[in-house]
Coordinates of C-alpha atoms in Angstrom, one line a residue:
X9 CA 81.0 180.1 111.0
X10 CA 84.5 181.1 110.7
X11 CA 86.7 179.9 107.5
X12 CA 89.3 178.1 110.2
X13 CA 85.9 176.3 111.6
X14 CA 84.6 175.8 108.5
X15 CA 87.8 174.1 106.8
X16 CA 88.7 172.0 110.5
X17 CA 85.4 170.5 110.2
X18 CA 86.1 168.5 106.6
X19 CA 89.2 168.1 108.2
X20 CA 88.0 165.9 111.4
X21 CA 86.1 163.6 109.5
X22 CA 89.2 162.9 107.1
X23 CA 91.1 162.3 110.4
X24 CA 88.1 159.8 111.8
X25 CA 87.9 158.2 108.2
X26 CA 92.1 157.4 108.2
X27 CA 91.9 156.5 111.7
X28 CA 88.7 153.9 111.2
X29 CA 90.8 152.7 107.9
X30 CA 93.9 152.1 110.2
X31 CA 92.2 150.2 112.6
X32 CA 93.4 146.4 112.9
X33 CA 90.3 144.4 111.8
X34 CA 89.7 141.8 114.5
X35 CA 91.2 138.2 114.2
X36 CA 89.3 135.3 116.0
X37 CA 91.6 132.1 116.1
X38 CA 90.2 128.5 117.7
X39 CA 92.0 124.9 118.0
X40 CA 90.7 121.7 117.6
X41 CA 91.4 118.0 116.8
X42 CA 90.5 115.9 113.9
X43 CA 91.8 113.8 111.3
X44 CA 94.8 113.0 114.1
X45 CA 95.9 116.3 114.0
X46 CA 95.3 119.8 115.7
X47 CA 93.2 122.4 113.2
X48 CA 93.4 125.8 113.6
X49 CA 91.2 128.3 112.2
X50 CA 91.7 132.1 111.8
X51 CA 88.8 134.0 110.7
X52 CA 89.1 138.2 110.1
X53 CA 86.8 140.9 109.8
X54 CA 83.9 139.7 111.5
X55 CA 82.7 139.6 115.3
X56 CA 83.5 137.7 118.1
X57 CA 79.9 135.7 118.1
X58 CA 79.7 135.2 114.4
X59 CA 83.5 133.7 114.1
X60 CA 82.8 131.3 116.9
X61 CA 79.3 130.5 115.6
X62 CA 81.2 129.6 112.4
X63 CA 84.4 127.2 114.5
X64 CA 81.7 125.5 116.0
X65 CA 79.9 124.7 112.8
X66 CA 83.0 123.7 111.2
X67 CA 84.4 121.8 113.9
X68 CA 81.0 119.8 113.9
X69 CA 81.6 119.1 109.9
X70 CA 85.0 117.8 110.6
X71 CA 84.0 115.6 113.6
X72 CA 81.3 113.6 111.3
X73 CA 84.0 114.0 107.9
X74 CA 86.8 112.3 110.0
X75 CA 84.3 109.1 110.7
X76 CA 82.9 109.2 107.6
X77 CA 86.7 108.5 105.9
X78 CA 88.2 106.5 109.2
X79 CA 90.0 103.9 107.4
X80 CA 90.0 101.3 110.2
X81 CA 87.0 102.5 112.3
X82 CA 83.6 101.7 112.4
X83 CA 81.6 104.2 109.8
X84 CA 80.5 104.5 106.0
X85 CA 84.3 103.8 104.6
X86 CA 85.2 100.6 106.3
X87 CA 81.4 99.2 105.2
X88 CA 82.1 100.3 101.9
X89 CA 85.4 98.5 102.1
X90 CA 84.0 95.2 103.0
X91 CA 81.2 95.4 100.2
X92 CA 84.0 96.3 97.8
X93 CA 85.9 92.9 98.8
X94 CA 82.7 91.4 98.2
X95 CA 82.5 91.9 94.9
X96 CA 78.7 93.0 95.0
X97 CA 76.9 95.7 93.2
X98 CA 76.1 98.1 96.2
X99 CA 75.1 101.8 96.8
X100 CA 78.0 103.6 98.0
X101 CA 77.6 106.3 101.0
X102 CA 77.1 109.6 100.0
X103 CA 80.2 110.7 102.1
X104 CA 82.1 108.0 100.4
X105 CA 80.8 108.3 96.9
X106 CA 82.2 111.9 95.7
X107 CA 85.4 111.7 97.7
X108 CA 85.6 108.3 95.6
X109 CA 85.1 109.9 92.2
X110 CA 87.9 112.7 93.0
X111 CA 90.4 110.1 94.3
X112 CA 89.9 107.9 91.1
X113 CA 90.3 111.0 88.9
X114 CA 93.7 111.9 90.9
X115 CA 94.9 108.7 90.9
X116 CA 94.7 108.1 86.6
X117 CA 96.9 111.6 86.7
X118 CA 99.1 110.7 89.0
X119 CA 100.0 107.5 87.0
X120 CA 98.8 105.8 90.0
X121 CA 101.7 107.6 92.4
X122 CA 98.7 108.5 95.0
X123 CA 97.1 105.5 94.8
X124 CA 94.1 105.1 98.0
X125 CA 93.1 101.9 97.1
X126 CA 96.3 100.1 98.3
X127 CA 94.9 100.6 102.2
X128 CA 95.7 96.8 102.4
X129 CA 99.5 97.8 102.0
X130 CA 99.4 100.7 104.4
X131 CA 97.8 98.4 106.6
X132 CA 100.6 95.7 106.2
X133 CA 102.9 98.3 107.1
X134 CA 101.0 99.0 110.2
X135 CA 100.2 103.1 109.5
X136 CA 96.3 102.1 109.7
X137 CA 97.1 102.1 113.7
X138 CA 96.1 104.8 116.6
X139 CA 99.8 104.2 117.5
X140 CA 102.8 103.1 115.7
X141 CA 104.8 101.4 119.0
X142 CA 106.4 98.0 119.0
X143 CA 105.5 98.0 114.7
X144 CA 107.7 95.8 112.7
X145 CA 108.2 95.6 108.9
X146 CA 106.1 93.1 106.9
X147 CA 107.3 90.1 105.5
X148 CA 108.2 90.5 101.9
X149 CA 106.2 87.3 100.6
X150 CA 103.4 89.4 102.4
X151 CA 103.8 92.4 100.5
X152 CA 104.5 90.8 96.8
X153 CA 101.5 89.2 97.5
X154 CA 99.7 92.2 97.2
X155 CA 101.7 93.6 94.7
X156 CA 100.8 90.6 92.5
X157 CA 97.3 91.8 92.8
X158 CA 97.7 95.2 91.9
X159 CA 94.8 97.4 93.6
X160 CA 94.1 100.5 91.7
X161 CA 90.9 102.7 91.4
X162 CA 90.2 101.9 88.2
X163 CA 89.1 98.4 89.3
X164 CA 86.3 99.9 91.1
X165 CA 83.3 100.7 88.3
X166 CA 80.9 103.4 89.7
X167 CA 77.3 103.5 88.2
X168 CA 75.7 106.7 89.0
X169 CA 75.2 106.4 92.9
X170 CA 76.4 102.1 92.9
X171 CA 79.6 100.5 92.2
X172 CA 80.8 97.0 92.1
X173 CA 85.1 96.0 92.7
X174 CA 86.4 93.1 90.6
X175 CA 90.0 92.9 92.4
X176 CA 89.2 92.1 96.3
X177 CA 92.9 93.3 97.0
X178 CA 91.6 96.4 96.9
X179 CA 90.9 98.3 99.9
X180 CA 90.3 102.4 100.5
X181 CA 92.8 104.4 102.4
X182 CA 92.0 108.4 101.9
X183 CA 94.8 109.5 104.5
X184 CA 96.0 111.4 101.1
X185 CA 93.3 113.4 100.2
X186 CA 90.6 113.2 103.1
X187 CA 92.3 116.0 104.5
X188 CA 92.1 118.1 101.9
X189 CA 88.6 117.7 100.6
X190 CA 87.8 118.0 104.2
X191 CA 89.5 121.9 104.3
X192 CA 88.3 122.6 100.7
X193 CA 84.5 121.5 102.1
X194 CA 85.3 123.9 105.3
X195 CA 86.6 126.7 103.4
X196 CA 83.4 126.4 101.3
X197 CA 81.1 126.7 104.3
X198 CA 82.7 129.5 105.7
X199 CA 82.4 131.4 102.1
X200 CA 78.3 130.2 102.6
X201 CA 78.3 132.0 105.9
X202 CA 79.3 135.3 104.4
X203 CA 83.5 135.1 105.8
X204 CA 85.5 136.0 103.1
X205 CA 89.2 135.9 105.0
X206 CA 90.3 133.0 106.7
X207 CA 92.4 130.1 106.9
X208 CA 91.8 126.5 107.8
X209 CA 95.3 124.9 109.1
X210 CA 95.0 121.1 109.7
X211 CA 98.7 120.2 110.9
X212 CA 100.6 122.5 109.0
X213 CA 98.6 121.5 105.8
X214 CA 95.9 124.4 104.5
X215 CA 94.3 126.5 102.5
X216 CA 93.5 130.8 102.8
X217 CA 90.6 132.8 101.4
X218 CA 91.1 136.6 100.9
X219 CA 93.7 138.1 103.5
X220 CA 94.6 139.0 107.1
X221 CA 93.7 142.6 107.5
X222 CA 95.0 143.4 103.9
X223 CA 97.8 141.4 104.0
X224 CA 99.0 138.3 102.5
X225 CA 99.2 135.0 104.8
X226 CA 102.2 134.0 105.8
X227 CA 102.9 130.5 106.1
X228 CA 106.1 128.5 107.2
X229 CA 107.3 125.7 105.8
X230 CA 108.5 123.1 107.9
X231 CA 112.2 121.7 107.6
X232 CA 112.4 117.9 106.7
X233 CA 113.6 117.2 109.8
X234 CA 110.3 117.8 110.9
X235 CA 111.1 120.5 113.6
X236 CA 112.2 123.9 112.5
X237 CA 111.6 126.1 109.1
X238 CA 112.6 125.7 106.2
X239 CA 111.3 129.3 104.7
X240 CA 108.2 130.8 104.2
X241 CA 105.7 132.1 101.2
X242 CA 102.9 134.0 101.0
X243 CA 99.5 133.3 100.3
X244 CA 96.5 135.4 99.3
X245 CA 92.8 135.5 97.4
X246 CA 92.3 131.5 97.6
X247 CA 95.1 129.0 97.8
X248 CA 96.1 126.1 99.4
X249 CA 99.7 124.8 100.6
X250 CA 99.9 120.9 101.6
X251 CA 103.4 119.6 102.6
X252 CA 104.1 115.5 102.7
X253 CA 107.1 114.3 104.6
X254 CA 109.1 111.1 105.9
X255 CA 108.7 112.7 109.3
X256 CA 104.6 112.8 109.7
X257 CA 104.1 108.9 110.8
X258 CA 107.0 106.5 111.1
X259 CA 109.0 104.2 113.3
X260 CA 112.1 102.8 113.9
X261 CA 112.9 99.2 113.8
X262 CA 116.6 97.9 114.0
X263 CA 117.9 101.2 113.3
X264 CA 116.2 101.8 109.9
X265 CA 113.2 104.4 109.6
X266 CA 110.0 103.6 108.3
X267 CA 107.6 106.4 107.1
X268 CA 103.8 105.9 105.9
X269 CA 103.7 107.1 102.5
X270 CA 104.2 104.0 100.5
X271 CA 104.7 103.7 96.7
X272 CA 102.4 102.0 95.7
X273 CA 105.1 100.0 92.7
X274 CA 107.1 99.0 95.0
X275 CA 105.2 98.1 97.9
X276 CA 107.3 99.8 100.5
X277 CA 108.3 103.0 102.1
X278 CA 109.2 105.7 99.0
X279 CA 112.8 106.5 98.5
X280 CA 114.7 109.9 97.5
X281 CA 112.4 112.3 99.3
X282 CA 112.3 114.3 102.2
X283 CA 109.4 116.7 101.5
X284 CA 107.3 117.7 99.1
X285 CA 105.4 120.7 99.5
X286 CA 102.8 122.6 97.1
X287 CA 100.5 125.1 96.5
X288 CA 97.5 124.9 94.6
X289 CA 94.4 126.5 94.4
X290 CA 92.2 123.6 95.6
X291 CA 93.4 121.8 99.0
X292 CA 92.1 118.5 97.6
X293 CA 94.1 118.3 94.8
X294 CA 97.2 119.7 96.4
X295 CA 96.4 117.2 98.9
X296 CA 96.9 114.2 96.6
X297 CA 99.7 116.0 94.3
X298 CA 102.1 116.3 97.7
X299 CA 102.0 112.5 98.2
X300 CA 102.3 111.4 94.1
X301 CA 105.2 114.0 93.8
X302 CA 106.8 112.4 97.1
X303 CA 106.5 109.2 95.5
X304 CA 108.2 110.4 92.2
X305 CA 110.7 111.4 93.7
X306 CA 113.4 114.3 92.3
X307 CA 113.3 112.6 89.1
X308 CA 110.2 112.3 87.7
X309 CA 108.1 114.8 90.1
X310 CA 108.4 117.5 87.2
X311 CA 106.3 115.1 84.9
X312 CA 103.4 113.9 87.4
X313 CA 103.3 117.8 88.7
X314 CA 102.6 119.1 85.3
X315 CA 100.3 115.6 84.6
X316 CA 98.0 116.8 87.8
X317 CA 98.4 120.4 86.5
X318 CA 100.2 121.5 89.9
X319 CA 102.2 125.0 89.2
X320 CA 104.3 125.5 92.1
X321 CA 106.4 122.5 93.6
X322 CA 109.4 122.4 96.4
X323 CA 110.8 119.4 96.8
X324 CA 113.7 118.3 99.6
X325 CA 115.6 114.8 98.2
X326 CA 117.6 113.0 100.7
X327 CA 121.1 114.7 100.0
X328 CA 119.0 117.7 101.5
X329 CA 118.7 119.4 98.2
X330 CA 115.9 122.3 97.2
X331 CA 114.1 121.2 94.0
X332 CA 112.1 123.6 92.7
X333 CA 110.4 125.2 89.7
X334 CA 111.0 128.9 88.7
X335 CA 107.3 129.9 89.8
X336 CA 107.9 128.5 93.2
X337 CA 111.1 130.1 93.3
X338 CA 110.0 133.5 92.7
X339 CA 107.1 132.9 96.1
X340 CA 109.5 131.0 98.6
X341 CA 111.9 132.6 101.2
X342 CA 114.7 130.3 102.3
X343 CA 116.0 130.1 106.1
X344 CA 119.4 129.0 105.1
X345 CA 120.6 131.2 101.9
X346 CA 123.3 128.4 101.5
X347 CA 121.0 125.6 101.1
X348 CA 122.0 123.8 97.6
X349 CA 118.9 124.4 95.2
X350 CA 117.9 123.1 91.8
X351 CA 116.0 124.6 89.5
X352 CA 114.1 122.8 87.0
X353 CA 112.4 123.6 83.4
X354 CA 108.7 125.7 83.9
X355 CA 105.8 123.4 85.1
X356 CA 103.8 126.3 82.8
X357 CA 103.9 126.7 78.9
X358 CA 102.8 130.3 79.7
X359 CA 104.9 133.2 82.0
X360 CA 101.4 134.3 82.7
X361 CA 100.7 131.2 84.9
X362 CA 103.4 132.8 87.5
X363 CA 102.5 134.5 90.5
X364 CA 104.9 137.1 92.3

């Protein structure tokens, strides 16, 4: 063998190697509905059959998760509801029991902010509806009513797998954080079944395991208005982003908009916010930290955020202005570089606690 032969040969299998590295690694993306809202799924890096294999076992989980938490549906929430306005001693669903736990957990750092045990309220308001046409405000004697009765969490004693309610005002509503124990419990299978990069998207509300093909996720962030983007951030390793916003569920009713995320002290729609958008490294948490941070309002949203240890917060008041914390600053891309923004003190004690 020649010298020219014997150095092209090295040489070609450098070439294949670069040319197998720089190979896009395939993508398999699926849609499907649940929790009210299209899901999408992107999974990398693995085949065709296997990627489907594992939408179809996810969209399966998701299909018995949505009735298992359907506030006003048939299914193991709305029993548990009726045996907690009993006032019995009863053994709580399985499906019901830990998302129960975690919500009473958030709810105690939250100061109550995300509060699910006010579904009567949301119900009142008429948000616990397939469709919000021809809806009306509630009376106000109806709603300081409830108010007078104060539904919280903590009137709900668990005992191991049983728990007893001594307020029968209280009724469950997890539209704040079924959606996001729901994608944490997705992402979770999908890291069982061997998929290490993927994202699980459940209207505009997610959370992203390792990368796509090498590089970061990038997600947009919706404008307040509700149509449009605001900027975008990246995302990569195992982090979720969850957005809450006056323009998700609402209606109109002699010219004034109503949205669905109540606050829970005053018994009406929350005032001061736009949006309120998050990112956190468990989609359940971030879940219920976008609605109490809505409900704080530009104010106080810097205390509850560093209360439910939430590190990066963007938050859009109703004068249109960016509140943010230096973390988030340093990970979001604005649209509109003349957009007024606010920055406030560190959510961290530490500079370490910052990502690029």
């Amino acid at each position: 063998m020649t010298t020219a032969v014997r150095l092209a040969a090295p040489l070609l299998v450098m070439l294949l190697l670069l040319s197998a590295c720089d190979r896009p690694q395939p993508v398999y993306n699926s849609r499907f509905l649940t929790f009210g809202t299209l899901t999408d799924i992107s999974i990398v890096g693995v085949t065709h059959e296997r990627a489907m294999r594992a939408v179809e076992t996810l969209e399966d989980d998701f299909a018995i998760m949505n009735k298992a938490w359907h506030a006003w549906a048939p299914g193991p929430l709305t029993r548990t509801n009726n045996l907690l306005a009993e006032g019995v001693r009863f053994a709580v669903p399985p499906s019901v029991l830990t998302l129960m736990k975690k919500a009473r957990q958030l709810a105690r750092q939250s100061d109550n902010l995300f509060n699910p045990a006010v579904g009567r309220l949301i119900k009142l308001w008429g948000f616990q509806s397939d469709t919000l046409e021809d809806h009306r405000p509630p009376e106000k004697e109806a709603i300081e009513k409830l108010l007078a009765a104060h539904p919280t969490m903590d009137d709900i004693t668990i005992d191991g797998i049983h728990a007893k309610c001594s307020n029968p005002a209280v009724q469950l509503d997890f539209g704040a954080i079924g959606k996001g124990y729901g994608i944490d419990l997705a992402i979770e299978h999908l890291k069982e079944m061997g998929i290490q990069n993927a994202i699980v998207n459940s209207g505009g509300d997610l959370r992203a395991i390792g990368s796509r093909g090498g590089h970061p996720w990038r997600i947009a962030i919706r404008s307040p208005s509700g149509s449009g983007t605001l900027g975008f951030l990246y995302v990569s390793g195992d982090e979720s982003v969850f957005t809450s916003g006056n323009y998700e569920r609402n209606y109109l009713w002699e010219g004034k908009l109503y949205h669905h995320i109540i606050d829970p002290r005053t018994g009406y729609p929350a005032e001061g916010t736009r949006s309120v958008t998050v990112i956190h490294d468990n989609a359940t948490v971030a879940d219920a930290a976008a609605t109490a941070l809505f409900v704080a309002g530009p104010k106080d949203w810097h205390r509850i955020a560093r209360q439910m240890g939430i590190k990066y917060v963007l938050l859009i008041d109703t004068d249109n202005i960016v509140h943010m914390n230096p973390a988030m600053k340093k990970r979001v891309q604005l649209m509109d570089r003349n957009q007024p923004v606010e920055i406030s003190a560190p959510l961290t004690d530490t500079v370490t606690a910052d990502r690029p």
